[in-house]
Coordinates of C-alpha atoms in Angstrom, one line a residue:
M6 CA 100.5 93.1 109.6
T7 CA 100.9 95.3 112.7
A8 CA 99.1 94.5 115.9
S9 CA 96.5 97.0 117.1
R10 CA 94.6 97.7 120.4
F11 CA 91.5 97.9 118.2
P12 CA 89.5 95.1 116.5
F13 CA 91.5 95.3 113.3
A14 CA 95.1 94.8 112.2
C15 CA 97.2 97.3 110.3
E16 CA 98.6 96.0 107.0
K17 CA 101.2 98.6 106.4
S18 CA 104.0 100.3 108.5
P19 CA 104.6 104.0 109.0
A20 CA 107.9 105.8 108.6
T21 CA 109.5 108.6 110.5
G22 CA 111.9 111.3 109.5
A23 CA 112.8 114.9 110.5
G24 CA 114.0 116.0 107.0
G25 CA 110.8 115.8 105.1
M26 CA 107.9 113.4 104.3
V27 CA 106.1 112.4 101.1
V28 CA 103.1 110.1 101.1
T29 CA 101.3 109.3 97.9
N30 CA 99.2 106.4 96.5
H31 CA 102.0 105.0 94.4
P32 CA 105.7 104.2 95.2
Q33 CA 107.0 106.1 92.2
G34 CA 104.9 109.2 93.1
S35 CA 106.4 109.2 96.6
A36 CA 109.9 108.6 95.1
A37 CA 109.5 111.7 92.8
G38 CA 108.6 114.0 95.7
F39 CA 111.4 112.5 97.8
E40 CA 113.9 113.2 95.0
I41 CA 112.8 116.9 95.0
L42 CA 113.0 117.3 98.8
A43 CA 116.5 115.7 98.7
A44 CA 117.5 118.2 96.0
G45 CA 116.6 121.2 98.2
G46 CA 113.0 121.8 97.1
N47 CA 110.2 122.6 99.5
A48 CA 106.9 120.8 100.1
V49 CA 105.2 122.6 97.2
D50 CA 108.0 121.6 94.8
A51 CA 107.8 118.0 96.0
A52 CA 104.0 117.9 95.8
V53 CA 103.9 119.1 92.2
A54 CA 106.6 116.7 91.2
S55 CA 104.7 113.8 92.9
L56 CA 101.4 114.8 91.1
L57 CA 103.1 115.0 87.7
A58 CA 104.7 111.6 88.3
L59 CA 101.3 110.2 89.3
T60 CA 99.9 111.3 85.9
V61 CA 102.3 108.7 84.4
V62 CA 102.0 105.8 86.9
E63 CA 98.3 106.4 87.9
P64 CA 96.8 107.3 84.5
M65 CA 93.5 105.9 85.6
M66 CA 93.3 108.4 88.5
V67 CA 94.9 111.7 87.6
G68 CA 96.2 113.7 84.7
I69 CA 97.2 117.2 83.6
A70 CA 93.7 117.5 81.9
G71 CA 91.8 116.9 85.2
G72 CA 90.9 119.0 88.3
G73 CA 91.3 119.1 92.0
L74 CA 92.2 120.9 95.2
S75 CA 95.5 121.5 97.0
H76 CA 95.6 122.8 100.6
L77 CA 98.8 124.5 101.5
R78 CA 100.0 125.6 105.0
M79 CA 103.2 127.6 104.7
A80 CA 105.9 127.7 107.3
D81 CA 104.7 131.2 108.3
G82 CA 101.2 129.9 109.2
R83 CA 99.4 131.0 106.0
H84 CA 96.7 128.6 104.7
V85 CA 95.9 128.7 101.0
V86 CA 93.5 126.4 99.0
I87 CA 94.3 126.2 95.3
D88 CA 91.0 125.5 93.5
A89 CA 92.0 123.8 90.2
L90 CA 88.6 122.1 89.7
S91 CA 87.4 121.6 86.2
T92 CA 84.7 123.9 84.8
A93 CA 81.9 123.9 82.2
A94 CA 83.0 125.3 78.9
A95 CA 81.7 128.6 77.4
S96 CA 79.6 126.8 74.8
M97 CA 77.9 124.6 77.3
H98 CA 74.4 125.1 78.5
P99 CA 71.7 123.2 80.5
E100 CA 70.3 121.4 77.5
I101 CA 73.5 119.9 76.0
Y102 CA 72.5 116.5 77.3
E103 CA 69.3 114.5 77.0
P104 CA 68.5 112.9 80.4
V105 CA 67.2 109.4 80.2
S106 CA 65.3 109.2 83.5
D107 CA 63.9 111.3 86.4
E108 CA 64.2 108.3 88.7
P109 CA 67.2 106.7 90.4
P110 CA 69.4 104.9 89.7
R111 CA 69.7 106.5 86.2
Y112 CA 68.9 110.1 87.1
M113 CA 72.4 111.3 86.2
D114 CA 72.6 109.4 83.0
A115 CA 72.3 111.1 79.6
K116 CA 71.3 109.6 76.3
G117 CA 74.2 107.9 74.6
R118 CA 76.3 108.3 77.8
R119 CA 77.5 111.5 76.3
N120 CA 78.2 113.0 79.7
I121 CA 80.2 109.9 80.8
I122 CA 82.5 108.9 77.9
G123 CA 84.0 110.5 74.9
A124 CA 84.8 114.1 73.9
S125 CA 81.4 115.3 74.9
S126 CA 82.1 114.4 78.6
V127 CA 85.2 116.6 78.9
A128 CA 85.2 119.8 81.0
V129 CA 87.8 122.6 81.0
P130 CA 90.7 121.1 82.9
G131 CA 92.5 122.9 85.8
N132 CA 95.1 120.5 87.2
L133 CA 98.2 121.7 85.2
A134 CA 97.3 125.4 85.7
G135 CA 96.8 124.9 89.4
W136 CA 100.0 123.0 89.9
C137 CA 102.1 125.5 87.9
D138 CA 100.5 128.4 89.7
M139 CA 101.2 127.1 93.1
Q140 CA 104.8 126.0 92.3
A141 CA 105.5 129.5 90.8
R142 CA 104.1 131.3 93.8
Y143 CA 105.3 129.0 96.7
G144 CA 108.0 126.7 95.4
K145 CA 111.8 127.1 95.4
L146 CA 113.3 125.1 92.6
P147 CA 113.2 125.8 88.9
F148 CA 110.0 124.4 87.4
A149 CA 112.1 122.3 84.9
D150 CA 113.5 120.3 87.8
I151 CA 110.0 119.6 89.1
V152 CA 108.9 117.9 85.8
E153 CA 112.1 115.7 85.4
P154 CA 111.0 112.7 87.5
A155 CA 107.7 112.4 85.5
I156 CA 109.6 112.7 82.2
R157 CA 112.0 109.9 83.3
L158 CA 109.1 107.6 84.2
A159 CA 107.2 108.2 80.9
T160 CA 110.4 107.8 78.8
R161 CA 112.0 104.8 80.5
G162 CA 108.8 103.2 81.6
F163 CA 107.6 101.8 85.0
A164 CA 106.4 98.5 86.4
V165 CA 102.6 98.1 86.2
T166 CA 101.1 97.5 89.7
H167 CA 98.2 95.0 90.3
Y168 CA 96.0 98.1 90.9
L169 CA 96.7 99.6 87.5
S170 CA 96.5 96.2 85.7
G171 CA 93.1 95.5 87.2
A172 CA 91.9 99.0 86.3
I173 CA 92.9 98.6 82.7
G174 CA 91.3 95.2 82.6
E175 CA 88.1 96.5 84.1
A176 CA 87.8 99.3 81.5
A177 CA 89.3 97.4 78.5
G178 CA 86.1 97.2 76.6
E179 CA 85.7 101.0 76.4
L180 CA 89.4 101.7 76.2
S181 CA 89.6 99.6 73.1
Q182 CA 87.1 101.8 71.3
D183 CA 89.7 104.6 71.2
A184 CA 92.7 103.5 69.2
E185 CA 95.0 106.1 70.8
I186 CA 94.4 105.2 74.5
A187 CA 94.4 101.5 73.6
R188 CA 97.8 101.9 72.0
I189 CA 99.1 103.6 75.2
L190 CA 97.6 101.4 77.9
M191 CA 97.3 98.1 76.0
P192 CA 100.2 98.0 73.6
S193 CA 100.0 94.2 73.3
G194 CA 96.2 94.3 72.7
S195 CA 95.2 93.4 76.2
A196 CA 95.7 94.7 79.8
P197 CA 99.3 94.5 80.9
Q198 CA 100.0 92.2 83.8
A199 CA 101.4 93.3 87.1
G200 CA 105.2 93.7 86.7
D201 CA 105.0 94.4 83.0
R202 CA 106.8 97.5 81.9
L203 CA 104.8 100.4 80.4
S204 CA 106.3 103.5 78.8
M205 CA 104.6 106.6 77.3
G206 CA 106.8 108.2 74.7
D207 CA 104.2 110.7 73.4
Y208 CA 103.4 111.8 76.9
A209 CA 107.1 112.2 77.7
E210 CA 107.3 114.7 74.8
S211 CA 104.3 116.5 76.2
L212 CA 105.9 116.7 79.6
R213 CA 109.1 118.1 77.9
L214 CA 107.0 120.8 76.3
I215 CA 105.4 121.6 79.7
Q216 CA 108.9 121.6 81.2
R217 CA 109.8 124.5 78.7
E218 CA 106.5 126.4 78.6
G219 CA 104.7 125.6 81.9
A220 CA 100.9 125.6 81.9
A221 CA 100.9 127.7 78.7
A222 CA 101.7 124.5 76.8
L223 CA 98.1 123.3 77.5
H224 CA 96.4 126.7 78.2
G225 CA 97.3 128.5 75.0
G226 CA 100.0 126.3 73.3
A227 CA 100.4 123.3 71.2
L228 CA 98.9 120.8 73.7
G229 CA 95.8 122.9 74.0
Q230 CA 95.5 123.0 70.2
A231 CA 95.7 119.2 70.1
L232 CA 93.1 118.8 72.9
A233 CA 90.7 121.2 71.2
A234 CA 91.2 119.5 67.9
R235 CA 90.3 116.1 69.4
M236 CA 87.1 117.6 70.8
L237 CA 86.0 118.4 67.2
T238 CA 85.0 114.9 66.2
G239 CA 82.3 116.1 63.8
G240 CA 79.9 113.6 65.3
D241 CA 77.2 113.5 67.9
D242 CA 79.9 112.9 70.6
A243 CA 81.8 116.1 69.7
G244 CA 83.2 117.9 72.6
Y245 CA 82.8 121.5 73.8
V246 CA 86.2 122.5 75.1
T247 CA 88.0 125.0 72.9
E248 CA 91.4 126.7 72.8
A249 CA 89.7 129.9 74.1
D250 CA 88.3 127.9 77.1
L251 CA 91.8 126.6 77.9
R252 CA 93.4 130.1 77.5
D253 CA 90.7 131.6 79.8
Y254 CA 90.9 129.1 82.6
R255 CA 92.2 130.3 86.0
S256 CA 92.8 128.5 89.2
I257 CA 91.4 130.3 92.3
E258 CA 93.1 130.9 95.6
R259 CA 90.6 130.4 98.4
K260 CA 90.7 130.6 102.2
P261 CA 90.0 127.4 104.2
I262 CA 87.2 126.8 106.5
I263 CA 88.6 126.5 110.1
G264 CA 86.5 124.9 112.8
T265 CA 87.4 123.4 116.2
Y266 CA 87.0 120.0 117.8
R267 CA 87.9 119.5 121.4
G268 CA 90.3 122.4 121.3
I269 CA 91.9 121.4 118.0
E270 CA 91.6 123.5 114.9
I271 CA 90.4 121.7 111.8
A272 CA 91.2 123.4 108.4
G273 CA 89.6 122.2 105.2
P274 CA 88.6 123.5 101.7
P275 CA 85.6 125.9 101.4
P276 CA 82.8 125.6 98.8
P277 CA 82.6 124.3 96.1
A278 CA 84.2 121.6 98.3
S279 CA 81.9 120.0 100.9
S280 CA 84.7 119.0 103.3
G281 CA 85.5 122.1 105.2
V282 CA 81.9 122.9 105.9
H283 CA 80.5 119.5 106.6
I284 CA 83.4 118.0 108.5
T285 CA 83.2 121.0 110.8
Q286 CA 79.5 120.5 111.1
M287 CA 79.8 116.7 111.9
L288 CA 82.5 117.3 114.4
N289 CA 80.5 120.0 116.1
M290 CA 77.7 117.6 116.5
L291 CA 80.0 114.9 117.9
E292 CA 81.6 117.2 120.4
A293 CA 78.7 116.9 122.8
Y294 CA 79.1 113.1 123.1
D295 CA 81.6 111.0 125.0
V296 CA 82.8 109.4 121.8
A297 CA 85.8 107.8 123.4
G298 CA 83.6 106.4 126.2
M299 CA 81.4 104.8 123.7
G300 CA 84.3 102.8 122.4
F301 CA 85.6 102.3 118.9
G302 CA 83.4 100.3 116.5
T303 CA 80.6 99.6 119.0
P304 CA 77.0 99.6 117.8
A305 CA 76.3 102.8 119.7
S306 CA 79.3 104.6 118.2
L307 CA 78.6 103.4 114.7
H308 CA 74.9 104.4 115.0
L309 CA 76.0 107.9 116.1
L310 CA 78.4 108.2 113.2
A311 CA 75.8 107.1 110.7
E312 CA 73.3 109.6 112.1
V313 CA 75.8 112.5 112.0
I314 CA 76.8 111.6 108.4
R315 CA 73.1 111.4 107.4
I316 CA 72.4 114.9 108.7
A317 CA 75.4 116.3 107.0
F318 CA 74.4 114.9 103.7
A319 CA 70.9 116.3 104.1
D320 CA 72.5 119.8 104.4
R321 CA 74.9 119.1 101.6
R322 CA 72.0 118.3 99.3
A323 CA 70.2 121.5 100.4
H324 CA 73.1 124.0 100.3
S325 CA 76.2 122.8 98.4
G326 CA 77.4 124.5 95.2
D327 CA 79.8 126.8 93.5
P328 CA 79.9 130.0 95.5
A329 CA 79.9 132.0 92.2
F330 CA 76.4 130.6 91.5
V331 CA 75.0 129.5 94.9
D332 CA 74.9 131.3 98.3
V333 CA 76.2 128.7 100.7
P334 CA 75.4 129.6 104.3
V335 CA 78.9 128.7 105.6
E336 CA 78.8 130.6 108.9
R337 CA 75.5 129.0 109.9
L338 CA 76.4 125.5 108.9
T339 CA 79.7 125.6 110.7
S340 CA 78.4 127.2 113.9
K341 CA 78.2 125.4 117.3
A342 CA 74.7 126.7 117.6
Y343 CA 73.6 125.1 114.4
A344 CA 75.2 121.8 115.5
A345 CA 73.0 121.9 118.6
Q346 CA 69.9 122.1 116.4
C347 CA 71.3 119.3 114.3
R348 CA 71.7 117.1 117.3
D349 CA 67.9 117.2 117.8
Q350 CA 67.7 115.3 114.6
I351 CA 69.8 112.3 115.8
R352 CA 67.5 109.4 116.2
Q353 CA 67.6 106.7 118.8
A354 CA 66.8 104.2 116.0
A355 CA 66.7 104.6 112.3
S356 CA 63.3 104.9 110.6
L357 CA 62.4 105.8 107.0
P358 CA 65.4 106.3 104.7
A359 CA 66.2 109.7 103.4
P360 CA 65.0 110.6 99.9
Y361 CA 67.3 109.8 97.0
A362 CA 69.9 112.5 96.4
P363 CA 70.8 113.4 92.8
G364 CA 74.5 113.7 92.3
Y365 CA 77.5 111.7 91.3
E366 CA 81.2 111.8 92.1
S367 CA 83.8 109.4 90.8
H368 CA 85.6 107.1 93.2
D369 CA 88.7 107.3 91.0
T370 CA 91.0 110.0 92.3
T371 CA 94.5 110.3 93.9
H372 CA 95.8 112.0 97.0
I373 CA 99.2 113.1 98.3
T374 CA 100.4 114.5 101.6
V375 CA 103.8 116.2 101.7
A376 CA 105.8 118.2 104.3
D377 CA 109.3 119.6 104.5
R378 CA 111.7 120.3 107.3
D379 CA 110.9 124.0 107.3
G380 CA 107.2 123.6 108.2
N381 CA 105.6 123.8 104.7
I382 CA 102.7 121.3 104.2
V383 CA 100.7 120.3 101.1
T384 CA 97.7 118.0 101.2
A385 CA 96.1 117.6 97.8
T386 CA 93.4 115.6 96.0
H387 CA 93.3 115.6 92.2
T388 CA 91.5 113.5 89.5
I389 CA 90.4 113.1 85.9
N390 CA 87.1 112.1 87.5
G391 CA 86.1 108.6 86.2
L392 CA 88.5 105.7 85.8
F393 CA 90.6 106.8 82.8
G394 CA 88.5 110.0 82.5
A395 CA 86.8 110.2 79.2
R396 CA 88.5 107.0 78.1
L397 CA 90.2 108.5 75.2
A398 CA 93.7 110.0 74.5
V399 CA 94.6 113.1 72.5
P400 CA 96.5 111.9 69.5
G401 CA 100.3 112.5 69.6
T402 CA 100.3 113.8 73.2
G403 CA 99.5 110.9 75.5
I404 CA 97.1 113.2 77.4
I405 CA 94.0 111.5 78.9
P406 CA 91.2 114.1 79.4
N407 CA 88.7 114.2 82.2
N408 CA 85.0 113.2 82.0
Y409 CA 84.1 115.8 84.6
M410 CA 80.8 116.6 82.9
S411 CA 79.3 113.4 84.5
N412 CA 79.2 115.3 87.8
F413 CA 76.7 117.8 86.4
D414 CA 72.9 117.2 86.4
P415 CA 71.8 116.5 82.8
H416 CA 68.4 118.0 83.7
P417 CA 68.0 121.7 83.1
G418 CA 66.8 124.0 85.8
R419 CA 68.4 122.1 88.7
A420 CA 71.0 123.2 91.2
L421 CA 73.7 121.1 89.5
S422 CA 72.7 121.8 85.9
V423 CA 75.3 122.7 83.4
V424 CA 76.2 126.4 83.3
L425 CA 79.2 127.9 81.6
G426 CA 82.1 128.4 84.1
K427 CA 80.4 126.5 86.9
R428 CA 82.3 124.2 89.2
V429 CA 80.2 121.4 90.8
P430 CA 80.5 120.5 94.5
T431 CA 83.3 118.1 95.4
S432 CA 83.8 115.8 98.4
M433 CA 87.6 116.2 98.3
A434 CA 89.0 116.7 101.8
P435 CA 92.6 117.7 102.0
M436 CA 92.6 118.5 105.7
I437 CA 95.1 120.0 108.2
L438 CA 94.7 119.9 112.0
M439 CA 96.5 122.3 114.3
Q440 CA 96.9 122.8 118.1
E441 CA 98.3 126.0 119.6
D442 CA 99.0 127.3 116.1
K443 CA 101.2 124.3 115.2
P444 CA 100.2 121.6 112.8
I445 CA 99.6 118.2 114.3
Y446 CA 98.1 116.2 111.3
A447 CA 97.6 116.5 107.6
L448 CA 95.5 113.9 105.7
G449 CA 93.2 113.1 102.8
L450 CA 92.0 110.4 100.5
P451 CA 90.2 109.6 97.2
G452 CA 86.8 108.1 97.0
G453 CA 84.1 110.4 95.7
L454 CA 81.1 111.0 98.0
R455 CA 82.8 108.8 100.7
I456 CA 85.8 111.1 101.1
F457 CA 84.7 113.7 103.6
P458 CA 82.9 111.3 106.0
S459 CA 86.0 109.0 105.9
A460 CA 88.3 112.0 106.7
M461 CA 86.0 112.9 109.6
Q462 CA 86.3 109.4 111.0
A463 CA 90.1 109.5 110.8
I464 CA 90.0 112.7 112.8
V465 CA 87.8 111.1 115.4
N466 CA 90.1 108.1 115.5
L467 CA 93.1 110.4 116.2
V468 CA 91.4 112.8 118.7
D469 CA 88.9 110.6 120.5
H470 CA 90.3 107.1 120.2
K471 CA 93.9 108.2 120.5
M472 CA 94.9 105.9 117.6
S473 CA 98.4 105.9 116.1
L474 CA 98.5 107.5 112.7
Q475 CA 98.8 104.1 111.0
E476 CA 95.7 102.9 112.9
A477 CA 93.7 106.0 112.1
V478 CA 94.2 105.7 108.3
E479 CA 93.7 101.9 108.2
A480 CA 90.7 101.7 110.6
P481 CA 87.4 100.4 109.1
R482 CA 84.9 102.9 107.9
I483 CA 81.1 103.5 107.9
W484 CA 79.2 105.6 105.3
T485 CA 75.6 106.5 104.4
Q486 CA 73.7 109.3 102.7
G487 CA 70.7 108.5 104.7
Q488 CA 69.6 105.4 102.8
E489 CA 71.4 102.1 103.3
V490 CA 74.4 102.1 105.7
E491 CA 77.7 100.8 104.3
I492 CA 80.3 99.2 106.6
E493 CA 83.6 97.6 105.9
R494 CA 84.2 94.0 106.6
A495 CA 86.0 94.6 109.9
Y496 CA 82.7 96.0 111.2
E497 CA 80.7 93.0 110.0
P498 CA 80.3 91.6 113.6
Q499 CA 78.2 94.7 114.3
K500 CA 75.8 94.2 111.4
A501 CA 73.0 92.5 113.3
A502 CA 73.1 95.1 116.1
L503 CA 72.9 98.0 113.5
E504 CA 70.0 96.2 111.8
E505 CA 68.2 96.0 115.2
L506 CA 68.6 99.8 115.4
G507 CA 66.7 100.1 112.1
H508 CA 69.5 100.4 109.6
E509 CA 69.6 98.6 106.3
V510 CA 73.3 97.5 106.3
R511 CA 75.5 96.6 103.4
V512 CA 79.0 95.1 104.0
M513 CA 81.6 96.5 101.6
P514 CA 85.1 95.4 100.7
H515 CA 86.2 99.0 101.3
I516 CA 84.7 102.5 101.7
G517 CA 86.6 105.3 99.9
G518 CA 90.1 105.0 98.7
G519 CA 93.7 105.0 100.0
M520 CA 94.1 107.5 102.8
N521 CA 97.5 108.9 103.5
A522 CA 98.6 111.3 106.3
I523 CA 101.4 112.9 108.2
A524 CA 101.7 113.5 111.9
F525 CA 103.9 116.3 113.3
G526 CA 106.0 116.3 116.4
E527 CA 109.7 116.2 117.2
A528 CA 109.9 114.3 113.9
M529 CA 107.3 113.6 111.2
T530 CA 105.5 110.3 110.8
G531 CA 103.9 109.3 107.5
A532 CA 101.3 106.6 107.0
A533 CA 99.3 105.1 104.0
C534 CA 96.5 102.6 104.2
W535 CA 95.8 99.3 102.5
R536 CA 93.1 100.6 100.1
A537 CA 95.7 101.8 97.5
D538 CA 99.3 101.5 96.6
G539 CA 100.1 104.1 99.2
T540 CA 103.8 104.4 100.0
V541 CA 105.7 106.6 102.6
A542 CA 109.0 108.2 101.8
A543 CA 110.7 109.7 104.8
L544 CA 113.8 111.9 104.7
G545 CA 116.0 111.5 107.7
G546 CA 119.6 112.3 108.4
G547 CA 121.0 115.3 106.5
L548 CA 124.1 117.2 105.6
A549 CA 127.4 117.1 107.6
R550 CA 128.1 119.6 110.3
P551 CA 129.6 122.8 108.9
G552 CA 133.4 122.5 108.7
V553 CA 133.5 118.8 108.7
R554 CA 136.0 117.2 106.2
F555 CA 137.4 113.8 105.6
W556 CA 140.9 113.8 106.8
P557 CA 142.0 110.1 107.3
D558 CA 145.3 111.0 109.0
K559 CA 145.5 114.8 108.8
A560 CA 142.8 116.0 111.1
P561 CA 143.5 119.4 112.6
A562 CA 144.5 119.6 116.2
K563 CA 141.3 121.5 117.0
P564 CA 138.0 120.7 115.3
A565 CA 136.9 123.2 112.8

């Protein structure tokens, strides 16, 4: 553990290098990106290589048949958000599921759990299309090189981590109901132990096909045919995704939301993501307070954070959505004037809790943060939604599809009801901070609804509390939607004080997932937190000076 000036200790160490930085939530994911940077690729190449490798070693979190967001800042200053979120299929409509309740906590459940598990829970995937699109437009290396680390991991196998072993054990009951996914993840009939070796031969062949054909292998090719065939179960759980849905899918390039906080520019994804809008909104509210003077983790500062998060979630409930279907008032929500109105809602003490908010987002996601020596940056959050997605595998391919339909409201006539082509709001928050037109931080994390409030707190840690990058990502977190307030165990000494302020407090082992980040200066520093298998790979050193040779005893009289 690393000592801290704050009331917590860091469990991991950062790394520094000038030649490039890769931070992912698995050592092999970071190694894959590092390999590509060392081969001369840029940050986009390395990011896609890392994400593809993570589909092998983090099969519970991410896959080519999932969805997500990548936020790119190119060396010339351009920002691009690649929206590869999953969508509702063409044959889907608001009545495809039968809701079981209008009341929490089962409001989002459908009869037979058809929106949560099985072929009927699968939405049209976007990950592979988005990754291939951004690598083709912004990468440097041949795509075949980018896929190679993932192929090697799938073919030769990899050591199972405690995290993966625990995830398989947790889901083993449902995984065992699908013979194909059980064969892949539980080859001995039970969850592998940490340190056991796991290989994925069918998936290696799928990756080789992707290596040759790119996204067309899934979106129009043999892998898409196999996925669509698996959807046609002939039973009540039959899926909706067709070959036509896969062929028609397109990722979307969007412009980020850019706000300011104490003179620092904050860039994040626009709708259907909540992060760019509501992180800006929360920071605008906090800007009027002496957050640093309040002190880190004091009852007053925690109460203020809880109130700001509560207000942001109220607006998220009222306004979030896919901009193709909902008019989101971005300019108003992100304005300093609106923040002043919001501050009037901050209470001196909590009172009645907010009404229950329909909605669901899986906690099970992955995040990467990558930068190269030339100034290109990628911060990206991608998922198959639930733990192991739909908890099935496409026979002969090793592909684990998403269960993204669980994010839609199973009730017709609601803001989040199923509509063909719709993307539902996401809390994913791949963020980049800039000062005087230069990047200073890039960060993000998994964790469903807890993502964007956690990212906001990391920004406050960096800007107001002047934490080191490692401290900022590992610091304890607080979260609420306006009902009970969740705090991590390091904040437990403040529980009684928060309860005196009217909050119903619940102590949690962790809030959100493993944050990772990069800080920029004369060199880059990477950090990953204790909440995942996060690992930093820093590229230092470099090539020899031009003209240098190895002449043991024949050096020229004058250096070249």
